[in-house]
PDB file of C-alpha atoms and ligand atoms in Angstrom:
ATOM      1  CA  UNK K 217      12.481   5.104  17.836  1.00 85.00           C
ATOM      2  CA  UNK K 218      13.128   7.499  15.097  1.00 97.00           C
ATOM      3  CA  UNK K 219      13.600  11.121  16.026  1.00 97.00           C
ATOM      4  CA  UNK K 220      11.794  13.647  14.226  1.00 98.00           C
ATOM      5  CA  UNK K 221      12.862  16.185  11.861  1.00 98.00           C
ATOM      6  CA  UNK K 222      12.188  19.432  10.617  1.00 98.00           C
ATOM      7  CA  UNK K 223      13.847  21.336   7.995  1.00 98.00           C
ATOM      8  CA  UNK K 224      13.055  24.744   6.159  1.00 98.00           C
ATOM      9  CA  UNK K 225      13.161  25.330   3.023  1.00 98.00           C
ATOM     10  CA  UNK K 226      13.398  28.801   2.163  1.00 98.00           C
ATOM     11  CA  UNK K 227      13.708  28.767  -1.873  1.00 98.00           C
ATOM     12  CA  UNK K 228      14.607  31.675  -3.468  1.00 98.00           C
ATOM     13  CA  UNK K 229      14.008  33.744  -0.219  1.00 98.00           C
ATOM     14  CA  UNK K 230      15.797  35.521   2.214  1.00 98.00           C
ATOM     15  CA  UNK K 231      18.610  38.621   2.500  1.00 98.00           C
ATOM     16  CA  UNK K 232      21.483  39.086   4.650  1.00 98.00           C
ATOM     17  CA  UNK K 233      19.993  41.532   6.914  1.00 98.00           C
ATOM     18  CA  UNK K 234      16.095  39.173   7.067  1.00 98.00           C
ATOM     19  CA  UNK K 235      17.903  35.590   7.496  1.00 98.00           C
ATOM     20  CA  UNK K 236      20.187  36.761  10.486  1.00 98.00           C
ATOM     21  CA  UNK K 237      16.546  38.445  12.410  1.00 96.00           C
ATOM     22  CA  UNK K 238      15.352  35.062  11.665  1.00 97.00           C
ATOM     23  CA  UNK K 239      18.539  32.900  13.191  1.00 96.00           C
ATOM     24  CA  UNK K 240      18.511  35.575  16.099  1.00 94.00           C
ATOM     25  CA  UNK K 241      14.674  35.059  17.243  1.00 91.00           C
ATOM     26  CA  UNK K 242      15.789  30.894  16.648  1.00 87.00           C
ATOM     27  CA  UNK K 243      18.685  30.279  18.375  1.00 87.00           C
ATOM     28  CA  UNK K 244      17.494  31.532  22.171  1.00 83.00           C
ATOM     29  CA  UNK K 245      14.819  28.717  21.820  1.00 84.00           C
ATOM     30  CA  UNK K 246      16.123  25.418  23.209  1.00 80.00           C
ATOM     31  CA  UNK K 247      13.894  22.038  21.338  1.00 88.00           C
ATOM     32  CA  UNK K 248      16.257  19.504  22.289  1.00 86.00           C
ATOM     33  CA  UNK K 249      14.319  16.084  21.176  1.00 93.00           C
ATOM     34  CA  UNK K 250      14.225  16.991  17.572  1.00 97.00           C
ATOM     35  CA  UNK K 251      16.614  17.788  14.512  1.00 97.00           C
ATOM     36  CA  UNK K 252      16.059  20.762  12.996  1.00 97.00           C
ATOM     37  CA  UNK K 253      17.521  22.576   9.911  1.00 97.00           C
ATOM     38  CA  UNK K 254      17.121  25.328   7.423  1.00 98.00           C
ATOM     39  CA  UNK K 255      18.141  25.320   4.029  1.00 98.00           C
ATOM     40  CA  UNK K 256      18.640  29.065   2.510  1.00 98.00           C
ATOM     41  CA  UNK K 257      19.744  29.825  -0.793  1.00 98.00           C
ATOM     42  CA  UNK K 258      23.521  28.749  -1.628  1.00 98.00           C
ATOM     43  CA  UNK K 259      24.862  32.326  -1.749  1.00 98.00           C
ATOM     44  CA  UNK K 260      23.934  32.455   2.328  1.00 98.00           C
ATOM     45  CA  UNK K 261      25.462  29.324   3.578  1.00 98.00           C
ATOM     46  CA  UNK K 262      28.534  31.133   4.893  1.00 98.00           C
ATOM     47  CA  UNK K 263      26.445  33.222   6.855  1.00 98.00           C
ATOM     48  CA  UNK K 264      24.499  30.158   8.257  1.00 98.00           C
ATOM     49  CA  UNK K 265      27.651  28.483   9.164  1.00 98.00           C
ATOM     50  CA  UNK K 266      28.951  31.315  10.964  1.00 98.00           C
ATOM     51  CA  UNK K 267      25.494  31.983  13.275  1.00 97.00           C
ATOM     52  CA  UNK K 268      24.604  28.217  13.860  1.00 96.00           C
ATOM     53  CA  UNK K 269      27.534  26.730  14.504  1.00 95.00           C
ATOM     54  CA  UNK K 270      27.377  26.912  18.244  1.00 93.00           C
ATOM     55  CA  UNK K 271      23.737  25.482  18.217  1.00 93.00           C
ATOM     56  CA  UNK K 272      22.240  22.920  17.869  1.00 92.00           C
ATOM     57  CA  UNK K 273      20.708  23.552  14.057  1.00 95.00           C
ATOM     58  CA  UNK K 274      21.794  22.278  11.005  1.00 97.00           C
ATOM     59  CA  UNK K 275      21.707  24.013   7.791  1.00 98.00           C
ATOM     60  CA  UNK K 276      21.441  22.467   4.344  1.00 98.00           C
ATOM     61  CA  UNK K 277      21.054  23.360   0.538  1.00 98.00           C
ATOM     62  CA  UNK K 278      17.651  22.812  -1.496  1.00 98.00           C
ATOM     63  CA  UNK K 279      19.986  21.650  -4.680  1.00 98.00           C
ATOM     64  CA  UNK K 280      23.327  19.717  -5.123  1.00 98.00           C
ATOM     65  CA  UNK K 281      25.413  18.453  -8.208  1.00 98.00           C
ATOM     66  CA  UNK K 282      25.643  14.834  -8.705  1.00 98.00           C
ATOM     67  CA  UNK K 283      29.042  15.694 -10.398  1.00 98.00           C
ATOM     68  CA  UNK K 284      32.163  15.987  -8.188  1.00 98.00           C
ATOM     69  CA  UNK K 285      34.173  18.650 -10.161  1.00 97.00           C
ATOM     70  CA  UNK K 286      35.162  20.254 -13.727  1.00 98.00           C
ATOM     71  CA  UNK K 287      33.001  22.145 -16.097  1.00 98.00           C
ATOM     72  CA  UNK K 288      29.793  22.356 -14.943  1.00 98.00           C
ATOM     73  CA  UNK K 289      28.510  25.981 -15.264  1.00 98.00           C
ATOM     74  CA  UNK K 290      26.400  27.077 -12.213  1.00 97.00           C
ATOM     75  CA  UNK K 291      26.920  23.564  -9.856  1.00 98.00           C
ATOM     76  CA  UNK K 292      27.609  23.587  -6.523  1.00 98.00           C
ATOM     77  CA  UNK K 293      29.494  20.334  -5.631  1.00 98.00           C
ATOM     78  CA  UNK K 294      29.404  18.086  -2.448  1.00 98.00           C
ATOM     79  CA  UNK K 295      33.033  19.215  -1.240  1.00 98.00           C
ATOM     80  CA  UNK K 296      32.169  22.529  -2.074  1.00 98.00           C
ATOM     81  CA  UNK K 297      29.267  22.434   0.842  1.00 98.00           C
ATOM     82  CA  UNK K 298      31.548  20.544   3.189  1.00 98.00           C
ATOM     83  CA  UNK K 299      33.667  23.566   3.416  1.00 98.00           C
ATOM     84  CA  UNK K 300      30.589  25.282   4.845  1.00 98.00           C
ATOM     85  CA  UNK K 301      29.843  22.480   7.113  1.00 98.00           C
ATOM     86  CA  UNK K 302      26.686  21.768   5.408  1.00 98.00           C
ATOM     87  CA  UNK K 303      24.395  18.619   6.970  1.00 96.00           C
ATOM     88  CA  UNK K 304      21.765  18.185   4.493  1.00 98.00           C
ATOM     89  CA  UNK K 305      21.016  18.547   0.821  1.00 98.00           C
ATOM     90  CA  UNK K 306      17.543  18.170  -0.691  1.00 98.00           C
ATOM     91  CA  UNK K 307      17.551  16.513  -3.644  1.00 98.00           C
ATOM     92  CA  UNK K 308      14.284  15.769  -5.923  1.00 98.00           C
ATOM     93  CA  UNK K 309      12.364  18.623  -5.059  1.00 98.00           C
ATOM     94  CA  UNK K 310       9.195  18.717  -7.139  1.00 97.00           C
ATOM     95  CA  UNK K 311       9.937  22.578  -8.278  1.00 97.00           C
ATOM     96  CA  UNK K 312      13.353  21.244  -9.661  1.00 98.00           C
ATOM     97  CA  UNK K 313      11.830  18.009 -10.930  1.00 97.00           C
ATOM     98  CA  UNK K 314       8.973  20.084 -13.002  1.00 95.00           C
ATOM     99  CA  UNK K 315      11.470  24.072 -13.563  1.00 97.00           C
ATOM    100  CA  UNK K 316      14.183  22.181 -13.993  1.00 96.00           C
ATOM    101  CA  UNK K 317      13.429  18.832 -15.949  1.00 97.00           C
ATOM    102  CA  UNK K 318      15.142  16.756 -13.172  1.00 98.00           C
ATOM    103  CA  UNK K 319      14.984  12.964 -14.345  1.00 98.00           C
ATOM    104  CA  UNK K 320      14.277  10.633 -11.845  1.00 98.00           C
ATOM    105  CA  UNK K 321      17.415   9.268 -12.416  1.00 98.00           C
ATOM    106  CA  UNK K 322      19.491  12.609 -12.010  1.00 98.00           C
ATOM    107  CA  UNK K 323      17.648  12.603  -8.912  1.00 98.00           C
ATOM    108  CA  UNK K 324      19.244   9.186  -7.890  1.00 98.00           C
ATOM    109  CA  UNK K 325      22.601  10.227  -8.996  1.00 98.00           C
ATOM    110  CA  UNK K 326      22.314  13.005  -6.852  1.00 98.00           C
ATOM    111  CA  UNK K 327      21.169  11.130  -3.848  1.00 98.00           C
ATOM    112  CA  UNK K 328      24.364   8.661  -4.401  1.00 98.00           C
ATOM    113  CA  UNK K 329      26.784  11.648  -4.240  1.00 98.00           C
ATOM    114  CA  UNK K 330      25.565  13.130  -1.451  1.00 98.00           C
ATOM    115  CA  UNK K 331      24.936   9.592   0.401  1.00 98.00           C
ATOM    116  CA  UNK K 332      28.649   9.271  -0.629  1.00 98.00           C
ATOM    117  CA  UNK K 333      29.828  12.067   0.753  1.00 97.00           C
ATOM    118  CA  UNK K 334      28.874  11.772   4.224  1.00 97.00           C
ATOM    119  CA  UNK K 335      26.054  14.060   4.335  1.00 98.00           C
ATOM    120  CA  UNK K 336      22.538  13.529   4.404  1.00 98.00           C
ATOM    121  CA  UNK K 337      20.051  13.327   1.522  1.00 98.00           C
ATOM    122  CA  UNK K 338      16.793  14.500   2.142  1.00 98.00           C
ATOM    123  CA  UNK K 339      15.198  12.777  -1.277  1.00 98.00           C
ATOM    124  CA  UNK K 340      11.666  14.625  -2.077  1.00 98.00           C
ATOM    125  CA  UNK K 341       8.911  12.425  -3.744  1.00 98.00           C
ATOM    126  CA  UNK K 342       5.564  12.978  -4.546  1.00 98.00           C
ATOM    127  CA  UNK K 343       2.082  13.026  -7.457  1.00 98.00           C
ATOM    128  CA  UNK K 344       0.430  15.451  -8.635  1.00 96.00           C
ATOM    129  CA  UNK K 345      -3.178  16.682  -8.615  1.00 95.00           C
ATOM    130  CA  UNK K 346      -4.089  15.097 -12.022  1.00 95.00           C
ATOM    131  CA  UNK K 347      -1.745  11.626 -11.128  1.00 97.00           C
ATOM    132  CA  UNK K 348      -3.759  11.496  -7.876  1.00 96.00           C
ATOM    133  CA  UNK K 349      -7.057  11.966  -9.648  1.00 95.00           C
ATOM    134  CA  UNK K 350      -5.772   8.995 -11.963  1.00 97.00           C
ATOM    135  CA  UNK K 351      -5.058   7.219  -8.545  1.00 97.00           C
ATOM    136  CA  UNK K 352      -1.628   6.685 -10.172  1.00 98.00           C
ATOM    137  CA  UNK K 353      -0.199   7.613  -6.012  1.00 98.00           C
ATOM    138  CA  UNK K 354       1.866   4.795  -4.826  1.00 98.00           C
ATOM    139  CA  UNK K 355       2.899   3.862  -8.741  1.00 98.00           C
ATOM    140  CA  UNK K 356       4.439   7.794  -9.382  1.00 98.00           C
ATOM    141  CA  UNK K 357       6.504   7.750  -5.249  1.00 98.00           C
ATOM    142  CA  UNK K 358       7.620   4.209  -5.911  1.00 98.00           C
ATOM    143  CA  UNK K 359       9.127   4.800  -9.282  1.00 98.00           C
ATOM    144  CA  UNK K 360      10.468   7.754  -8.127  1.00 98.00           C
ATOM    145  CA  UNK K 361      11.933   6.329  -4.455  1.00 98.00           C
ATOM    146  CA  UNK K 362      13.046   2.557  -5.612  1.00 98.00           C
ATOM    147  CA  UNK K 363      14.980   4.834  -8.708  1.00 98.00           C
ATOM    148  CA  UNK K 364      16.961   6.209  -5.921  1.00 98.00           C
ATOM    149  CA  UNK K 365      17.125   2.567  -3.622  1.00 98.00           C
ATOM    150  CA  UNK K 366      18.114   0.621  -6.552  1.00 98.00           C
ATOM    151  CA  UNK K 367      21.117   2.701  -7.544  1.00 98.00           C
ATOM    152  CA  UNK K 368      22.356   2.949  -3.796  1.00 98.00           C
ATOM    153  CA  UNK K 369      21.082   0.118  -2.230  1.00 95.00           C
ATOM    154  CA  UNK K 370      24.691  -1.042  -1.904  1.00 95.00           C
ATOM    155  CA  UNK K 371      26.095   2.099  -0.361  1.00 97.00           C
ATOM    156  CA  UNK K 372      25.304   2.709   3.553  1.00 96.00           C
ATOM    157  CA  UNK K 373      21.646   4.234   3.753  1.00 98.00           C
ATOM    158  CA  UNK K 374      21.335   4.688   7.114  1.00 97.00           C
ATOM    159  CA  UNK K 375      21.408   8.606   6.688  1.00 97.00           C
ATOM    160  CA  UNK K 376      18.302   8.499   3.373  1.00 98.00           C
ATOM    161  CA  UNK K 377      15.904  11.017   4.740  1.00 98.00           C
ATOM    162  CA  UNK K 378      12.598  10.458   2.745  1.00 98.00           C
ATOM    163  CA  UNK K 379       9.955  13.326   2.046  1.00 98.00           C
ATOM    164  CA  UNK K 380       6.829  12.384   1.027  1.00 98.00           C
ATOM    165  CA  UNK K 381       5.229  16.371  -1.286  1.00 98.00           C
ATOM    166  CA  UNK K 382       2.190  15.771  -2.773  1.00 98.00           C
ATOM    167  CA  UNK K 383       2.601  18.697  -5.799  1.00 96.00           C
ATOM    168  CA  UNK K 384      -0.761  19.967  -5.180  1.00 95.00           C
ATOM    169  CA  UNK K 385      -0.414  20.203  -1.674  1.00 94.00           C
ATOM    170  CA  UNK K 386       3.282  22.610  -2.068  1.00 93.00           C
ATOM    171  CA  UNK K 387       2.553  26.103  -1.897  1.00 87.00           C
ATOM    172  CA  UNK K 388      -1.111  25.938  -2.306  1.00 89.00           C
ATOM    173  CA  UNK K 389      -2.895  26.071   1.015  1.00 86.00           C
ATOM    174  CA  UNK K 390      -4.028  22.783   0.193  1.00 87.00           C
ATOM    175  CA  UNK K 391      -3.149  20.473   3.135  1.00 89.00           C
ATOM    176  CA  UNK K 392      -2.838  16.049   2.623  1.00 91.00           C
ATOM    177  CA  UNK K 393      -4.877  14.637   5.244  1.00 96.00           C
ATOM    178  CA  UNK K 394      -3.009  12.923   8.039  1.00 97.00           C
ATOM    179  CA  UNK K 395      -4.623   9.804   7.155  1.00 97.00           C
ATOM    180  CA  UNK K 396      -3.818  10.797   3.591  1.00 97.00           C
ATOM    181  CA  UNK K 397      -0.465  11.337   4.181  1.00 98.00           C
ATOM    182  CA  UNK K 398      -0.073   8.658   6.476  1.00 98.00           C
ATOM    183  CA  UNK K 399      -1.303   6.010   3.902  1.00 98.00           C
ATOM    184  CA  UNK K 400       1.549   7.522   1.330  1.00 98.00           C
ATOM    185  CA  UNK K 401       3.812   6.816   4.247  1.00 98.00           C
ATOM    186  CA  UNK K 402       3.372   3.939   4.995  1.00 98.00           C
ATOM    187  CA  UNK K 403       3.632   2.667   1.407  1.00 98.00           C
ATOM    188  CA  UNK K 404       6.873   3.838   1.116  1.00 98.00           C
ATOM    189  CA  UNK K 405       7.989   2.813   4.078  1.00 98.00           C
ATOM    190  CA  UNK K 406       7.314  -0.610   2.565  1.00 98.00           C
ATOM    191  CA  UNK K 407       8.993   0.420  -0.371  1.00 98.00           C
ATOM    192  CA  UNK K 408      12.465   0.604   1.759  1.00 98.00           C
ATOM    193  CA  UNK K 409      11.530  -2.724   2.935  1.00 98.00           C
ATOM    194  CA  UNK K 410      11.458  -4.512   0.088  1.00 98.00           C
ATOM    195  CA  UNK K 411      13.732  -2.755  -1.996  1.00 97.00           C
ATOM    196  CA  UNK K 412      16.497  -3.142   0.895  1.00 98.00           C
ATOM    197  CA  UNK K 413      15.736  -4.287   4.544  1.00 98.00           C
ATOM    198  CA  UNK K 414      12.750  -4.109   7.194  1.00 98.00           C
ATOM    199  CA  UNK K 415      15.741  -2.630   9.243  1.00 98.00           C
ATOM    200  CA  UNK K 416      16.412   0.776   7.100  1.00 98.00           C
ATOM    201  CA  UNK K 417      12.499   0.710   6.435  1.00 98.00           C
ATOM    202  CA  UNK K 418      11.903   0.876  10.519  1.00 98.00           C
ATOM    203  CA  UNK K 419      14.519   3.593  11.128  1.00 98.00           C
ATOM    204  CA  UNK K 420      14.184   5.697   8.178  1.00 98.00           C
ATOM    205  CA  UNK K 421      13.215   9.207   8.367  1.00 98.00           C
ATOM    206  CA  UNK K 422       9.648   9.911   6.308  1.00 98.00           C
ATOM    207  CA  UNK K 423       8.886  13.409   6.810  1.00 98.00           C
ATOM    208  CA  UNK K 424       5.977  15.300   4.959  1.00 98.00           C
ATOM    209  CA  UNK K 425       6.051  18.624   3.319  1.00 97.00           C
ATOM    210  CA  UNK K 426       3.064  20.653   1.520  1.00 96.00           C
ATOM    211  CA  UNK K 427       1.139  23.364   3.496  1.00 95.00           C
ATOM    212  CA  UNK K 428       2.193  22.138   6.633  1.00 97.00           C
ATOM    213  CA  UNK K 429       1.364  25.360   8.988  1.00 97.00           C
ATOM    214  CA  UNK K 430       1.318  25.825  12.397  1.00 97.00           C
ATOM    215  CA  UNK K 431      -1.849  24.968  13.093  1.00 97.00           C
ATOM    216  CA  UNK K 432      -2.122  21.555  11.250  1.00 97.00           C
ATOM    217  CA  UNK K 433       1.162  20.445  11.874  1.00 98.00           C
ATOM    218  CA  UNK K 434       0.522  18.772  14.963  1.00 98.00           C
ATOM    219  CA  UNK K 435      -1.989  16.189  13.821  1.00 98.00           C
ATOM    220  CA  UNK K 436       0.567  15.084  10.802  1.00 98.00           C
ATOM    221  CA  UNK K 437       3.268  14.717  13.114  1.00 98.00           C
ATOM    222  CA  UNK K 438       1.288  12.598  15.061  1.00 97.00           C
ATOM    223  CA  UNK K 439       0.489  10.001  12.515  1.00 98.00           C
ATOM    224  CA  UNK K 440       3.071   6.696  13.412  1.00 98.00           C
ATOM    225  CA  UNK K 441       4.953   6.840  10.029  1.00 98.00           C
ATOM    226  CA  UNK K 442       5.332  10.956  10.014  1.00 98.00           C
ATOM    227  CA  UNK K 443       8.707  11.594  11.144  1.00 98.00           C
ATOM    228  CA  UNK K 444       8.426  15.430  11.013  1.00 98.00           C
ATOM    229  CA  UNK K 445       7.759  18.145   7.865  1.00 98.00           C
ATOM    230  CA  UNK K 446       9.478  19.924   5.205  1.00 98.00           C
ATOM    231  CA  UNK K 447       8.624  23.209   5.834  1.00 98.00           C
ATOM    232  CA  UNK K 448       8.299  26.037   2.480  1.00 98.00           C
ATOM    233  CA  UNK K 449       6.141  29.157   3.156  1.00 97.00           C
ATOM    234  CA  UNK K 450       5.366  28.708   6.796  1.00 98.00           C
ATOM    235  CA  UNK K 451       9.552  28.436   7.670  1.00 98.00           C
ATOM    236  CA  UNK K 452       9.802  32.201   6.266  1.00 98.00           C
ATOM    237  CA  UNK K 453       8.419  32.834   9.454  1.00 97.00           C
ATOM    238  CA  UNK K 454      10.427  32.310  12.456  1.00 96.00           C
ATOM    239  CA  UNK K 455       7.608  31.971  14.835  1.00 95.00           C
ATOM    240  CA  UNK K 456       5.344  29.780  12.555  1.00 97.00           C
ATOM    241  CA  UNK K 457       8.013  27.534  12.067  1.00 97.00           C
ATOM    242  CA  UNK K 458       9.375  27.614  15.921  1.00 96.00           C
ATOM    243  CA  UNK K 459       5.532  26.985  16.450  1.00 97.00           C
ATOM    244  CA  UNK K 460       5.817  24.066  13.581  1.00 98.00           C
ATOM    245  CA  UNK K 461       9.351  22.353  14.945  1.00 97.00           C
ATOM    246  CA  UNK K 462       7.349  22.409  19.097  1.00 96.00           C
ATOM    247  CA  UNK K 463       4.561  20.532  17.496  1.00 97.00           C
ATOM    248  CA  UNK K 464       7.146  18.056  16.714  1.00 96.00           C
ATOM    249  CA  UNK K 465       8.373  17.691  19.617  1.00 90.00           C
TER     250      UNK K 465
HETATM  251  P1  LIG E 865       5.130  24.713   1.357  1.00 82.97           P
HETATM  252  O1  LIG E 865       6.405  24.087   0.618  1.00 82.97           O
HETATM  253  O2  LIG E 865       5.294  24.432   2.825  1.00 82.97           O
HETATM  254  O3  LIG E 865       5.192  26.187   1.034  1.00 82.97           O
HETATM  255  O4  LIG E 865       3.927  24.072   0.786  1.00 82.97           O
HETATM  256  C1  LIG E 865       6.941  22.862   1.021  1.00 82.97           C
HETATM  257  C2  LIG E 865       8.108  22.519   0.125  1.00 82.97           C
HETATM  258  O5  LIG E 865       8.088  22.877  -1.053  1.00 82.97           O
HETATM  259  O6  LIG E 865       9.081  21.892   0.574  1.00 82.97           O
END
């Protein structure tokens, strides 16, 4: 049985003074069957780590350097989280893949590191509106996911967190169907299997992310191969995304 997950991605939001109203109104709320995390900008872990450490939410970063040290202007390395007890790192996201010119390999690299480091990768996949219309789906997630599976299929993978973002569904009100969603899924679910094993494939984590609000989030979560949501806009909010993480649970 794989337990669901939801994590927050804030982006380039947040303050001091907004994230700590928002870890305040959290923390009270006890949703003991499911992970949950939040990932705000780097400059704000310390302040996560200090207000969530006695609970029972993680806390992450939305970017990570595949490198582990030396001269690389603006990184943030793996160690460098560890000594703000960071859980999770997205890697792959489609903003950093398109702003950011992120290969599919650098993505990869990325995942290794962080797979190597103890923590867990949340790796982001996903089309966009035109590769959809081309019904070039499953070819676009596979290349990107079995990039990542080939290059660490030796390393232990029992922590890969997949996240299946349509790029026309991030940001834009536009929602995947569950059985939309649910199709992409499944597909890379089968991916994992034959890249690796039927065993990582059964207990990997396959969450979706793209519009998910509080009032659709149920029915995606419900599907058999969603395993919870990345959560952008709707997280800014503490009560949508409370309202988000007890639909997961
Ligand atoms: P959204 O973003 O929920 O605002 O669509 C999701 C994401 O980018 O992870």
């Amino acid at each position: 049985m794989r337990k669901k997950i939801v994590v927050a991605n804030w982006k380039m939001n947040g303050s001091l003074v907004d994230n700590k109203k928002w870890y305040n109104l959290f923390i009270s709320k006890q949703i003991p069957n499911i992970d949950i995390a939040v990932c705000p900008s780097f400059v704000y872990l310390a302040q996560a780590q200090q207000l969530l450490m006695s609970t029972k939410i993680g806390w992450g970063v939305q970017d990570v350097s595949e490198q582990i040290h030396g001269a690389y202007t603006g990184q943030v390395s793996v160690d460098m989280l560890k000594d703000f007890g960071v859980h999770y790192a997205i890697i792959g996201h489609s903003e950093r893949r398109s702003i950011c010119l992120e290969s599919d390999e650098l993505v990869a690299l990325k995942a290794e590191r962080v797979l190597l480091s103890g923590l867990t990768p949340i790796v982001c996949v996903g089309e966009t509106l035109e590769q959809r219309k081309n019904n070039q789906t499953k070819e676009v997630v596979a290349r990107q996911l079995n990039t990542v599976l080939e290059l660490c299929k030796n390393h232990d993978l029992t922590k890969l967190v997949v996240a299946y973002e349509p790029v026309w569904a991030i940001g834009t009100g536009l929602v995947a169907t569950p059985e939309q969603a649910e199709e992409v899924h499944k597909f890379l679910r089968k991916q994992i299997a034959e890249c690796v094993t039927g065993n990582l494939a059964n207990n990997t984590r396959i969450m979706y992310g793209g519009s998910v609000k509080p009032d659709n989030a149920a029915e995606l979560f419900s599907q058999p191969n969603i395993d919870g949501g990345l959560i952008g806009g709707a997280s800014l909010d503490a009560a949508s995304f409370l309202e988000i993480c007890l639909a997961a649970e």
